[in-house]
Amino acid sequence: MVKHLESENEFNELIKGRVLVDFYADWCGPCKRLAPLLEELNDIDIIKVNVDMFDNLSRSYGIMSIPTLILFDSGKEIKKIIGFQTEAEIKEFIR
């Protein structure tokens, strides 16, 4: 399931389980190429965070380049990967 973050207040609730957070921007070419690959993933929930809309949240996680994928488990950041990734790379990252 892919969900677009609608308010900063819901972020902490959404990352309580094991989720992949995609920090992206609508104008970002690599982000646009990554989006359909994320839609294909069925084994993890995905939260999309638009860095232009949620700049405070993006700053708090040290987002300097996009796309940035962060894997969370029980509200804690497990690992982070920056830049466009292939489907195989994403699957390996969430394993």
PDB file of N, CA and C in Angstrom:
ATOM      1  N   MET A   1       0.831  -1.176   0.000  1.00  0.00           N
ATOM      2  CA  MET A   1       0.000   0.000   0.000  1.00  0.00           C
ATOM      3  C   MET A   1       0.883   1.249   0.000  1.00  0.00           C
ATOM      4  N   VAL A   2       0.574   2.186  -0.853  1.00  0.00           N
ATOM      5  CA  VAL A   2       1.289   3.457  -0.914  1.00  0.00           C
ATOM      6  C   VAL A   2       0.344   4.538  -0.411  1.00  0.00           C
ATOM      7  N   LYS A   3       0.806   5.297   0.565  1.00  0.00           N
ATOM      8  CA  LYS A   3       0.001   6.378   1.134  1.00  0.00           C
ATOM      9  C   LYS A   3       0.806   7.661   1.084  1.00  0.00           C
ATOM     10  N   HIS A   4       0.154   8.725   0.612  1.00  0.00           N
ATOM     11  CA  HIS A   4       0.786  10.044   0.608  1.00  0.00           C
ATOM     12  C   HIS A   4       0.508  10.719   1.941  1.00  0.00           C
ATOM     13  N   LEU A   5       1.557  11.210   2.578  1.00  0.00           N
ATOM     14  CA  LEU A   5       1.414  11.897   3.851  1.00  0.00           C
ATOM     15  C   LEU A   5       0.546  13.134   3.652  1.00  0.00           C
ATOM     16  N   GLU A   6      -0.466  13.276   4.503  1.00  0.00           N
ATOM     17  CA  GLU A   6      -1.380  14.414   4.388  1.00  0.00           C
ATOM     18  C   GLU A   6      -1.127  15.473   5.443  1.00  0.00           C
ATOM     19  N   SER A   7      -0.602  15.070   6.600  1.00  0.00           N
ATOM     20  CA  SER A   7      -0.274  16.044   7.632  1.00  0.00           C
ATOM     21  C   SER A   7       0.916  15.535   8.436  1.00  0.00           C
ATOM     22  N   GLU A   8       1.717  16.473   8.886  1.00  0.00           N
ATOM     23  CA  GLU A   8       2.908  16.111   9.652  1.00  0.00           C
ATOM     24  C   GLU A   8       2.527  15.386  10.946  1.00  0.00           C
ATOM     25  N   ASN A   9       1.351  15.715  11.486  1.00  0.00           N
ATOM     26  CA  ASN A   9       0.892  15.097  12.728  1.00  0.00           C
ATOM     27  C   ASN A   9       0.709  13.587  12.613  1.00  0.00           C
ATOM     28  N   GLU A  10       0.353  13.092  11.430  1.00  0.00           N
ATOM     29  CA  GLU A  10       0.100  11.658  11.273  1.00  0.00           C
ATOM     30  C   GLU A  10       1.372  10.844  11.044  1.00  0.00           C
ATOM     31  N   PHE A  11       2.507  11.498  10.807  1.00  0.00           N
ATOM     32  CA  PHE A  11       3.728  10.784  10.452  1.00  0.00           C
ATOM     33  C   PHE A  11       4.140   9.772  11.510  1.00  0.00           C
ATOM     34  N   ASN A  12       4.208  10.195  12.764  1.00  0.00           N
ATOM     35  CA  ASN A  12       4.663   9.287  13.825  1.00  0.00           C
ATOM     36  C   ASN A  12       3.734   8.083  13.981  1.00  0.00           C
ATOM     37  N   GLU A  13       2.463   8.273  13.729  1.00  0.00           N
ATOM     38  CA  GLU A  13       1.508   7.158  13.793  1.00  0.00           C
ATOM     39  C   GLU A  13       1.761   6.178  12.640  1.00  0.00           C
ATOM     40  N   LEU A  14       2.050   6.712  11.466  1.00  0.00           N
ATOM     41  CA  LEU A  14       2.227   5.875  10.275  1.00  0.00           C
ATOM     42  C   LEU A  14       3.509   5.049  10.314  1.00  0.00           C
ATOM     43  N   ILE A  15       4.519   5.508  11.050  1.00  0.00           N
ATOM     44  CA  ILE A  15       5.790   4.770  11.065  1.00  0.00           C
ATOM     45  C   ILE A  15       5.896   3.809  12.249  1.00  0.00           C
ATOM     46  N   LYS A  16       4.784   3.536  12.922  1.00  0.00           N
ATOM     47  CA  LYS A  16       4.824   2.633  14.079  1.00  0.00           C
ATOM     48  C   LYS A  16       5.128   1.193  13.693  1.00  0.00           C
ATOM     49  N   GLY A  17       4.750   0.797  12.489  1.00  0.00           N
ATOM     50  CA  GLY A  17       5.045  -0.558  12.033  1.00  0.00           C
ATOM     51  C   GLY A  17       6.321  -0.571  11.219  1.00  0.00           C
ATOM     52  N   ARG A  18       6.448  -1.567  10.371  1.00  0.00           N
ATOM     53  CA  ARG A  18       7.591  -1.644   9.447  1.00  0.00           C
ATOM     54  C   ARG A  18       7.140  -0.991   8.141  1.00  0.00           C
ATOM     55  N   VAL A  19       7.700   0.163   7.828  1.00  0.00           N
ATOM     56  CA  VAL A  19       7.298   0.919   6.644  1.00  0.00           C
ATOM     57  C   VAL A  19       8.518   1.492   5.938  1.00  0.00           C
ATOM     58  N   LEU A  20       8.332   1.743   4.655  1.00  0.00           N
ATOM     59  CA  LEU A  20       9.344   2.403   3.838  1.00  0.00           C
ATOM     60  C   LEU A  20       8.835   3.809   3.554  1.00  0.00           C
ATOM     61  N   VAL A  21       9.636   4.816   3.879  1.00  0.00           N
ATOM     62  CA  VAL A  21       9.241   6.201   3.644  1.00  0.00           C
ATOM     63  C   VAL A  21      10.049   6.740   2.471  1.00  0.00           C
ATOM     64  N   ASP A  22       9.322   7.269   1.492  1.00  0.00           N
ATOM     65  CA  ASP A  22       9.928   7.836   0.288  1.00  0.00           C
ATOM     66  C   ASP A  22       9.832   9.352   0.370  1.00  0.00           C
ATOM     67  N   PHE A  23      10.965  10.016   0.577  1.00  0.00           N
ATOM     68  CA  PHE A  23      11.025  11.473   0.536  1.00  0.00           C
ATOM     69  C   PHE A  23      11.277  11.858  -0.917  1.00  0.00           C
ATOM     70  N   TYR A  24      10.342  12.629  -1.491  1.00  0.00           N
ATOM     71  CA  TYR A  24      10.374  12.916  -2.927  1.00  0.00           C
ATOM     72  C   TYR A  24       9.887  14.342  -3.191  1.00  0.00           C
ATOM     73  N   ALA A  25       9.940  14.744  -4.462  1.00  0.00           N
ATOM     74  CA  ALA A  25       9.334  16.000  -4.918  1.00  0.00           C
ATOM     75  C   ALA A  25       8.711  15.742  -6.286  1.00  0.00           C
ATOM     76  N   ASP A  26       7.632  16.464  -6.576  1.00  0.00           N
ATOM     77  CA  ASP A  26       6.925  16.284  -7.853  1.00  0.00           C
ATOM     78  C   ASP A  26       7.795  16.635  -9.051  1.00  0.00           C
ATOM     79  N   TRP A  27       8.742  17.556  -8.873  1.00  0.00           N
ATOM     80  CA  TRP A  27       9.581  18.011  -9.982  1.00  0.00           C
ATOM     81  C   TRP A  27      10.835  17.147 -10.197  1.00  0.00           C
ATOM     82  N   CYS A  28      11.049  16.177  -9.349  1.00  0.00           N
ATOM     83  CA  CYS A  28      12.278  15.369  -9.354  1.00  0.00           C
ATOM     84  C   CYS A  28      12.169  14.204 -10.349  1.00  0.00           C
ATOM     85  N   GLY A  29      13.020  14.207 -11.367  1.00  0.00           N
ATOM     86  CA  GLY A  29      13.017  13.155 -12.381  1.00  0.00           C
ATOM     87  C   GLY A  29      13.244  11.752 -11.822  1.00  0.00           C
ATOM     88  N   PRO A  30      14.315  11.538 -11.039  1.00  0.00           N
ATOM     89  CA  PRO A  30      14.538  10.207 -10.467  1.00  0.00           C
ATOM     90  C   PRO A  30      13.378   9.766  -9.556  1.00  0.00           C
ATOM     91  N   CYS A  31      12.748  10.719  -8.874  1.00  0.00           N
ATOM     92  CA  CYS A  31      11.599  10.391  -8.021  1.00  0.00           C
ATOM     93  C   CYS A  31      10.446   9.863  -8.874  1.00  0.00           C
ATOM     94  N   LYS A  32      10.233  10.487 -10.020  1.00  0.00           N
ATOM     95  CA  LYS A  32       9.161  10.055 -10.931  1.00  0.00           C
ATOM     96  C   LYS A  32       9.439   8.657 -11.471  1.00  0.00           C
ATOM     97  N   ARG A  33      10.697   8.338 -11.738  1.00  0.00           N
ATOM     98  CA  ARG A  33      11.060   7.006 -12.228  1.00  0.00           C
ATOM     99  C   ARG A  33      10.928   5.958 -11.131  1.00  0.00           C
ATOM    100  N   LEU A  34      11.153   6.361  -9.879  1.00  0.00           N
ATOM    101  CA  LEU A  34      11.081   5.448  -8.749  1.00  0.00           C
ATOM    102  C   LEU A  34       9.636   5.113  -8.364  1.00  0.00           C
ATOM    103  N   ALA A  35       8.721   6.058  -8.543  1.00  0.00           N
ATOM    104  CA  ALA A  35       7.335   5.908  -8.087  1.00  0.00           C
ATOM    105  C   ALA A  35       6.656   4.618  -8.564  1.00  0.00           C
ATOM    106  N   PRO A  36       6.705   4.269  -9.861  1.00  0.00           N
ATOM    107  CA  PRO A  36       6.028   3.034 -10.276  1.00  0.00           C
ATOM    108  C   PRO A  36       6.657   1.772  -9.698  1.00  0.00           C
ATOM    109  N   LEU A  37       7.954   1.804  -9.414  1.00  0.00           N
ATOM    110  CA  LEU A  37       8.606   0.647  -8.794  1.00  0.00           C
ATOM    111  C   LEU A  37       8.084   0.443  -7.378  1.00  0.00           C
ATOM    112  N   LEU A  38       7.886   1.542  -6.664  1.00  0.00           N
ATOM    113  CA  LEU A  38       7.364   1.453  -5.302  1.00  0.00           C
ATOM    114  C   LEU A  38       5.927   0.940  -5.298  1.00  0.00           C
ATOM    115  N   GLU A  39       5.155   1.336  -6.304  1.00  0.00           N
ATOM    116  CA  GLU A  39       3.759   0.885  -6.420  1.00  0.00           C
ATOM    117  C   GLU A  39       3.677  -0.634  -6.560  1.00  0.00           C
ATOM    118  N   GLU A  40       4.712  -1.250  -7.111  1.00  0.00           N
ATOM    119  CA  GLU A  40       4.724  -2.698  -7.344  1.00  0.00           C
ATOM    120  C   GLU A  40       5.041  -3.511  -6.093  1.00  0.00           C
ATOM    121  N   LEU A  41       5.609  -2.869  -5.074  1.00  0.00           N
ATOM    122  CA  LEU A  41       5.991  -3.592  -3.859  1.00  0.00           C
ATOM    123  C   LEU A  41       4.749  -3.933  -3.045  1.00  0.00           C
ATOM    124  N   ASN A  42       4.576  -5.209  -2.750  1.00  0.00           N
ATOM    125  CA  ASN A  42       3.402  -5.643  -2.000  1.00  0.00           C
ATOM    126  C   ASN A  42       3.733  -6.054  -0.579  1.00  0.00           C
ATOM    127  N   ASP A  43       5.005  -6.217  -0.262  1.00  0.00           N
ATOM    128  CA  ASP A  43       5.374  -6.791   1.027  1.00  0.00           C
ATOM    129  C   ASP A  43       5.711  -5.753   2.095  1.00  0.00           C
ATOM    130  N   ILE A  44       5.471  -4.463   1.817  1.00  0.00           N
ATOM    131  CA  ILE A  44       5.730  -3.418   2.803  1.00  0.00           C
ATOM    132  C   ILE A  44       4.856  -2.203   2.501  1.00  0.00           C
ATOM    133  N   ASP A  45       4.408  -1.525   3.555  1.00  0.00           N
ATOM    134  CA  ASP A  45       3.666  -0.277   3.375  1.00  0.00           C
ATOM    135  C   ASP A  45       4.648   0.835   3.050  1.00  0.00           C
ATOM    136  N   ILE A  46       4.214   1.752   2.194  1.00  0.00           N
ATOM    137  CA  ILE A  46       5.066   2.853   1.750  1.00  0.00           C
ATOM    138  C   ILE A  46       4.372   4.170   2.047  1.00  0.00           C
ATOM    139  N   ILE A  47       5.103   5.070   2.664  1.00  0.00           N
ATOM    140  CA  ILE A  47       4.605   6.407   2.955  1.00  0.00           C
ATOM    141  C   ILE A  47       5.407   7.378   2.090  1.00  0.00           C
ATOM    142  N   LYS A  48       4.716   8.165   1.277  1.00  0.00           N
ATOM    143  CA  LYS A  48       5.380   9.144   0.427  1.00  0.00           C
ATOM    144  C   LYS A  48       5.295  10.511   1.094  1.00  0.00           C
ATOM    145  N   VAL A  49       6.465  11.160   1.249  1.00  0.00           N
ATOM    146  CA  VAL A  49       6.543  12.464   1.900  1.00  0.00           C
ATOM    147  C   VAL A  49       7.099  13.475   0.898  1.00  0.00           C
ATOM    148  N   ASN A  50       6.272  14.428   0.513  1.00  0.00           N
ATOM    149  CA  ASN A  50       6.678  15.471  -0.420  1.00  0.00           C
ATOM    150  C   ASN A  50       7.545  16.482   0.342  1.00  0.00           C
ATOM    151  N   VAL A  51       8.812  16.591  -0.040  1.00  0.00           N
ATOM    152  CA  VAL A  51       9.743  17.456   0.699  1.00  0.00           C
ATOM    153  C   VAL A  51       9.377  18.932   0.585  1.00  0.00           C
ATOM    154  N   ASP A  52       8.678  19.316  -0.478  1.00  0.00           N
ATOM    155  CA  ASP A  52       8.269  20.712  -0.630  1.00  0.00           C
ATOM    156  C   ASP A  52       7.129  21.056   0.329  1.00  0.00           C
ATOM    157  N   MET A  53       6.277  20.091   0.618  1.00  0.00           N
ATOM    158  CA  MET A  53       5.150  20.318   1.526  1.00  0.00           C
ATOM    159  C   MET A  53       5.542  20.130   2.988  1.00  0.00           C
ATOM    160  N   PHE A  54       6.489  19.242   3.235  1.00  0.00           N
ATOM    161  CA  PHE A  54       6.866  18.896   4.613  1.00  0.00           C
ATOM    162  C   PHE A  54       8.362  19.138   4.825  1.00  0.00           C
ATOM    163  N   ASP A  55       8.769  20.384   4.653  1.00  0.00           N
ATOM    164  CA  ASP A  55      10.194  20.698   4.752  1.00  0.00           C
ATOM    165  C   ASP A  55      10.729  20.535   6.175  1.00  0.00           C
ATOM    166  N   ASN A  56       9.941  20.808   7.205  1.00  0.00           N
ATOM    167  CA  ASN A  56      10.416  20.608   8.581  1.00  0.00           C
ATOM    168  C   ASN A  56      10.692  19.136   8.855  1.00  0.00           C
ATOM    169  N   LEU A  57       9.791  18.288   8.426  1.00  0.00           N
ATOM    170  CA  LEU A  57       9.952  16.840   8.602  1.00  0.00           C
ATOM    171  C   LEU A  57      11.172  16.352   7.820  1.00  0.00           C
ATOM    172  N   SER A  58      11.307  16.835   6.608  1.00  0.00           N
ATOM    173  CA  SER A  58      12.447  16.449   5.775  1.00  0.00           C
ATOM    174  C   SER A  58      13.760  16.864   6.429  1.00  0.00           C
ATOM    175  N   ARG A  59      13.799  18.077   6.953  1.00  0.00           N
ATOM    176  CA  ARG A  59      15.006  18.555   7.625  1.00  0.00           C
ATOM    177  C   ARG A  59      15.323  17.733   8.863  1.00  0.00           C
ATOM    178  N   SER A  60      14.278  17.341   9.600  1.00  0.00           N
ATOM    179  CA  SER A  60      14.509  16.591  10.840  1.00  0.00           C
ATOM    180  C   SER A  60      15.114  15.211  10.562  1.00  0.00           C
ATOM    181  N   TYR A  61      14.922  14.685   9.348  1.00  0.00           N
ATOM    182  CA  TYR A  61      15.533  13.400   8.972  1.00  0.00           C
ATOM    183  C   TYR A  61      16.767  13.580   8.091  1.00  0.00           C
ATOM    184  N   GLY A  62      17.249  14.810   7.988  1.00  0.00           N
ATOM    185  CA  GLY A  62      18.498  15.069   7.281  1.00  0.00           C
ATOM    186  C   GLY A  62      18.420  14.844   5.784  1.00  0.00           C
ATOM    187  N   ILE A  63      17.261  15.084   5.198  1.00  0.00           N
ATOM    188  CA  ILE A  63      17.104  14.872   3.757  1.00  0.00           C
ATOM    189  C   ILE A  63      17.791  16.013   3.017  1.00  0.00           C
ATOM    190  N   MET A  64      18.842  15.669   2.280  1.00  0.00           N
ATOM    191  CA  MET A  64      19.599  16.651   1.506  1.00  0.00           C
ATOM    192  C   MET A  64      19.461  16.390   0.008  1.00  0.00           C
ATOM    193  N   SER A  65      19.168  15.149  -0.358  1.00  0.00           N
ATOM    194  CA  SER A  65      19.017  14.751  -1.755  1.00  0.00           C
ATOM    195  C   SER A  65      17.773  13.877  -1.860  1.00  0.00           C
ATOM    196  N   ILE A  66      17.148  13.939  -3.023  1.00  0.00           N
ATOM    197  CA  ILE A  66      15.969  13.096  -3.253  1.00  0.00           C
ATOM    198  C   ILE A  66      16.137  12.357  -4.565  1.00  0.00           C
ATOM    199  N   PRO A  67      15.523  11.197  -4.677  1.00  0.00           N
ATOM    200  CA  PRO A  67      14.727  10.535  -3.654  1.00  0.00           C
ATOM    201  C   PRO A  67      15.605   9.955  -2.542  1.00  0.00           C
ATOM    202  N   THR A  68      15.057   9.942  -1.340  1.00  0.00           N
ATOM    203  CA  THR A  68      15.673   9.267  -0.203  1.00  0.00           C
ATOM    204  C   THR A  68      14.647   8.297   0.365  1.00  0.00           C
ATOM    205  N   LEU A  69      15.054   7.060   0.525  1.00  0.00           N
ATOM    206  CA  LEU A  69      14.192   6.038   1.126  1.00  0.00           C
ATOM    207  C   LEU A  69      14.719   5.726   2.515  1.00  0.00           C
ATOM    208  N   ILE A  70      13.812   5.745   3.501  1.00  0.00           N
ATOM    209  CA  ILE A  70      14.186   5.390   4.868  1.00  0.00           C
ATOM    210  C   ILE A  70      13.282   4.246   5.320  1.00  0.00           C
ATOM    211  N   LEU A  71      13.896   3.206   5.821  1.00  0.00           N
ATOM    212  CA  LEU A  71      13.166   2.068   6.363  1.00  0.00           C
ATOM    213  C   LEU A  71      12.987   2.278   7.859  1.00  0.00           C
ATOM    214  N   PHE A  72      11.727   2.222   8.306  1.00  0.00           N
ATOM    215  CA  PHE A  72      11.407   2.366   9.727  1.00  0.00           C
ATOM    216  C   PHE A  72      10.841   1.054  10.245  1.00  0.00           C
ATOM    217  N   ASP A  73      11.126   0.770  11.508  1.00  0.00           N
ATOM    218  CA  ASP A  73      10.525  -0.370  12.194  1.00  0.00           C
ATOM    219  C   ASP A  73      10.208   0.077  13.614  1.00  0.00           C
ATOM    220  N   SER A  74       8.948  -0.016  13.978  1.00  0.00           N
ATOM    221  CA  SER A  74       8.484   0.398  15.315  1.00  0.00           C
ATOM    222  C   SER A  74       8.866   1.839  15.627  1.00  0.00           C
ATOM    223  N   GLY A  75       8.764   2.722  14.624  1.00  0.00           N
ATOM    224  CA  GLY A  75       9.035   4.135  14.821  1.00  0.00           C
ATOM    225  C   GLY A  75      10.492   4.530  14.794  1.00  0.00           C
ATOM    226  N   LYS A  76      11.380   3.569  14.602  1.00  0.00           N
ATOM    227  CA  LYS A  76      12.817   3.861  14.590  1.00  0.00           C
ATOM    228  C   LYS A  76      13.382   3.713  13.176  1.00  0.00           C
ATOM    229  N   GLU A  77      14.267   4.645  12.821  1.00  0.00           N
ATOM    230  CA  GLU A  77      14.938   4.581  11.526  1.00  0.00           C
ATOM    231  C   GLU A  77      15.929   3.423  11.546  1.00  0.00           C
ATOM    232  N   ILE A  78      15.782   2.499  10.605  1.00  0.00           N
ATOM    233  CA  ILE A  78      16.657   1.332  10.520  1.00  0.00           C
ATOM    234  C   ILE A  78      17.812   1.594   9.553  1.00  0.00           C
ATOM    235  N   LYS A  79      17.456   2.063   8.355  1.00  0.00           N
ATOM    236  CA  LYS A  79      18.501   2.391   7.382  1.00  0.00           C
ATOM    237  C   LYS A  79      17.958   3.333   6.327  1.00  0.00           C
ATOM    238  N   LYS A  80      18.880   3.953   5.586  1.00  0.00           N
ATOM    239  CA  LYS A  80      18.546   4.993   4.619  1.00  0.00           C
ATOM    240  C   LYS A  80      19.337   4.751   3.344  1.00  0.00           C
ATOM    241  N   ILE A  81      18.690   5.038   2.208  1.00  0.00           N
ATOM    242  CA  ILE A  81      19.374   4.934   0.921  1.00  0.00           C
ATOM    243  C   ILE A  81      18.959   6.142   0.079  1.00  0.00           C
ATOM    244  N   ILE A  82      19.917   6.700  -0.651  1.00  0.00           N
ATOM    245  CA  ILE A  82      19.686   7.939  -1.395  1.00  0.00           C
ATOM    246  C   ILE A  82      19.849   7.697  -2.884  1.00  0.00           C
ATOM    247  N   GLY A  83      18.961   8.298  -3.677  1.00  0.00           N
ATOM    248  CA  GLY A  83      19.041   8.225  -5.128  1.00  0.00           C
ATOM    249  C   GLY A  83      18.140   7.156  -5.709  1.00  0.00           C
ATOM    250  N   PHE A  84      18.040   7.152  -7.026  1.00  0.00           N
ATOM    251  CA  PHE A  84      17.213   6.178  -7.725  1.00  0.00           C
ATOM    252  C   PHE A  84      17.734   4.773  -7.474  1.00  0.00           C
ATOM    253  N   GLN A  85      16.819   3.848  -7.240  1.00  0.00           N
ATOM    254  CA  GLN A  85      17.162   2.443  -7.008  1.00  0.00           C
ATOM    255  C   GLN A  85      16.348   1.570  -7.966  1.00  0.00           C
ATOM    256  N   THR A  86      16.907   0.456  -8.388  1.00  0.00           N
ATOM    257  CA  THR A  86      16.157  -0.498  -9.199  1.00  0.00           C
ATOM    258  C   THR A  86      15.220  -1.282  -8.280  1.00  0.00           C
ATOM    259  N   GLU A  87      14.293  -1.997  -8.870  1.00  0.00           N
ATOM    260  CA  GLU A  87      13.370  -2.811  -8.081  1.00  0.00           C
ATOM    261  C   GLU A  87      14.122  -3.838  -7.233  1.00  0.00           C
ATOM    262  N   ALA A  88      15.131  -4.469  -7.826  1.00  0.00           N
ATOM    263  CA  ALA A  88      15.937  -5.459  -7.091  1.00  0.00           C
ATOM    264  C   ALA A  88      16.661  -4.816  -5.911  1.00  0.00           C
ATOM    265  N   GLU A  89      17.209  -3.620  -6.118  1.00  0.00           N
ATOM    266  CA  GLU A  89      17.911  -2.916  -5.045  1.00  0.00           C
ATOM    267  C   GLU A  89      16.960  -2.547  -3.904  1.00  0.00           C
ATOM    268  N   ILE A  90      15.765  -2.137  -4.257  1.00  0.00           N
ATOM    269  CA  ILE A  90      14.770  -1.769  -3.235  1.00  0.00           C
ATOM    270  C   ILE A  90      14.378  -3.022  -2.432  1.00  0.00           C
ATOM    271  N   LYS A  91      14.138  -4.114  -3.116  1.00  0.00           N
ATOM    272  CA  LYS A  91      13.768  -5.355  -2.424  1.00  0.00           C
ATOM    273  C   LYS A  91      14.875  -5.813  -1.482  1.00  0.00           C
ATOM    274  N   GLU A  92      16.106  -5.698  -1.913  1.00  0.00           N
ATOM    275  CA  GLU A  92      17.241  -6.076  -1.065  1.00  0.00           C
ATOM    276  C   GLU A  92      17.336  -5.121   0.134  1.00  0.00           C
ATOM    277  N   PHE A  93      17.087  -3.847  -0.098  1.00  0.00           N
ATOM    278  CA  PHE A  93      17.151  -2.847   0.952  1.00  0.00           C
ATOM    279  C   PHE A  93      16.119  -3.122   2.059  1.00  0.00           C
ATOM    280  N   ILE A  94      14.914  -3.532   1.696  1.00  0.00           N
ATOM    281  CA  ILE A  94      13.877  -3.754   2.717  1.00  0.00           C
ATOM    282  C   ILE A  94      13.970  -5.133   3.360  1.00  0.00           C
ATOM    283  N   ARG A  95      14.793  -6.013   2.816  1.00  0.00           N
ATOM    284  CA  ARG A  95      14.942  -7.352   3.401  1.00  0.00           C
ATOM    285  C   ARG A  95      15.620  -7.347   4.719  1.00  0.00           C
TER     286      ARG A  95
END
